C-alpha angles and dihedrals in degrees: 000000000000135000096314097052122110127016101287103080090083115183094004097259093187097068094085094052109106118236120235115275093253091058095042096051138033129255111214119194126209124237094004096063099019128015093214129051092223092055089053091050092049090055096045130099127210110288095027123130122224112199116196121202121223115283142087116288112194102204145099113246128212119187089206094206094306115144095211139132112250107188145157121229085281082094095076106054105351092252103171093206088079089063090060096043102043104074131179106198113193097182096114107051122179089226120033093215091055100053106132111125092230126018130199107178104128105078098276116177133217088278089068097091132186110192141168106007142120105235112200147147097040124145103191139254127269115220141151118261100159084310133017116284137175111221143161110029092185102019127007119198121182125168088341134104111210128160114247112188142155097010138131109226106189144147095019125132146193103195109124106111098187112127098350136104097217142004122216146147105049091180103021133359117191123177128176090354141141091200124155107226111181144149096015134137108221110184148143094019123141137219142131092256131008090018090178101028137358114198113187121190101322110153092164097046123115118210112177144147093012130140114219107183144150095008113158132221113227129239104357105019095226105096132084097311099169105035140344115206114197107184137341119341136203126220116351107179139157099354129148113218106180145149096006119146085258137355134246120326125199133208135180093022095278127200105237129175115195122187135178096354138140114224105174146134097020112149102246100168123230101317115013121098123222088269115035140183124036134300143119098284124182114185123177136170091003133136103224123171110240091023132256132218111255143096115297097359120146137184109213137122106275092220102223120194109252119252094015132105093268097293113167125248118240091256097047114139088223094071115109091356101110129090113330096214115112089228087067096048122134118252111279120242104239090210094050111037115208093027131093125260112246135290083037110070142204122021125339095280112115115272118220115250139032097320097053127100128022101286102081090082117193095005094257093184099058098097096040122100129217112180136204093055091133094059094044092051087063098256133107120243113272098196143025113272130183108187129205110265121252130250099029120203090035141185117223106327137028139177126242119197123199139169133207123193096207141014106297143161103249128200123184117177135172123225135185125230091275092056095253114147110240102171144008111214101173130014110155148082112284131190117232114284147086120298143181127204127188123224118203114199096182092125095047133083124241115280149089119312135174132221120205127198124195124180121159106314093341119107127170135163128197133184125231135176130227111205122184 
């Protein structure tokens, strides 16, 4: 029976036909096959796929030179909910000087892929690069070239100065790398410099369709809050760098080419522009606050939709203002030929910012919420808002954002499933504005809880989950 039966299959011509990828390589499931992601990586061979089920995995992950795909269930149908619910929490490292959530330091190539996770709780890795440095709170990349795509990289830090010459890359640190970093939200990370992203000399690196927002300089809030570029860079296309505690800092006179980006609303202090220090900087088709010489550049408010991950309003000046080449076009809406597929807008011409072009595949950001847009756009809140906490699920702490349009007595309390009050987070008069309050559930058991906000006639209740 079968293809090799009989005497007519002469010389076995099928043997050189490659098998499909899923027969050539292994699929390893976490936690079904291994309870920890690192154990799965240790068992894997190049080309294998590790699929991680939703949940919170408290560990620090090292690819150890393996060129493998590490992915959440986002792999199967690009459902972005799996990005929010598959969390790698690096807050409890085995060794305090190796505390990045994910490490690539063993020559990994572009086929080493990290996809579809929330990366949080990291504190960076100390290593020697001519002198001791602390880099990469969330992800540390050194002499390696992985692919980092479709992730949320948030609430990481590189702030411990002990024994190091500089601290950088609260969210991501990449040095001497040809990495592909695309379709990520990098926000609310902390460091002395490059609070969102540190990019060392990386002339072969690709950084595109990323949101870098709300990253915080520590301790003084005046450094390179969004990004710190140390040396020449590769492709820097269709990114949104906004509302960081400062903009993009340069060192070592780098050659940097920036296309189709939005660089706006970063807190630059009294004298610094959005991009500061010297270098050979080419910027085209970019909305940059304060302006910049170059073809197609503008200086106008981007007009983001409030309470969204920096999605543009219909009347944004950034629509159809990117590169005019058809190779850079936005995805086409199949139901509306000639027009862009949401969240891109307008015709097919590239939109400035993270949603423009044809590389943000499947719009992974569309269900994710970044708050405080109203305040950062220069306006006061015009309604009461209680936002969903982040991260959720959480362990052990999470952040709750809320807005009030006028002076109000605000109460925010936490309850368990039986309706028993377990914490009071806010109980005082507040002036109008946008706020954030942290809830620490260290003394509580895993489970479903509710938080309730009341202010004037406003009442709202949201559910959140503590997972240990």
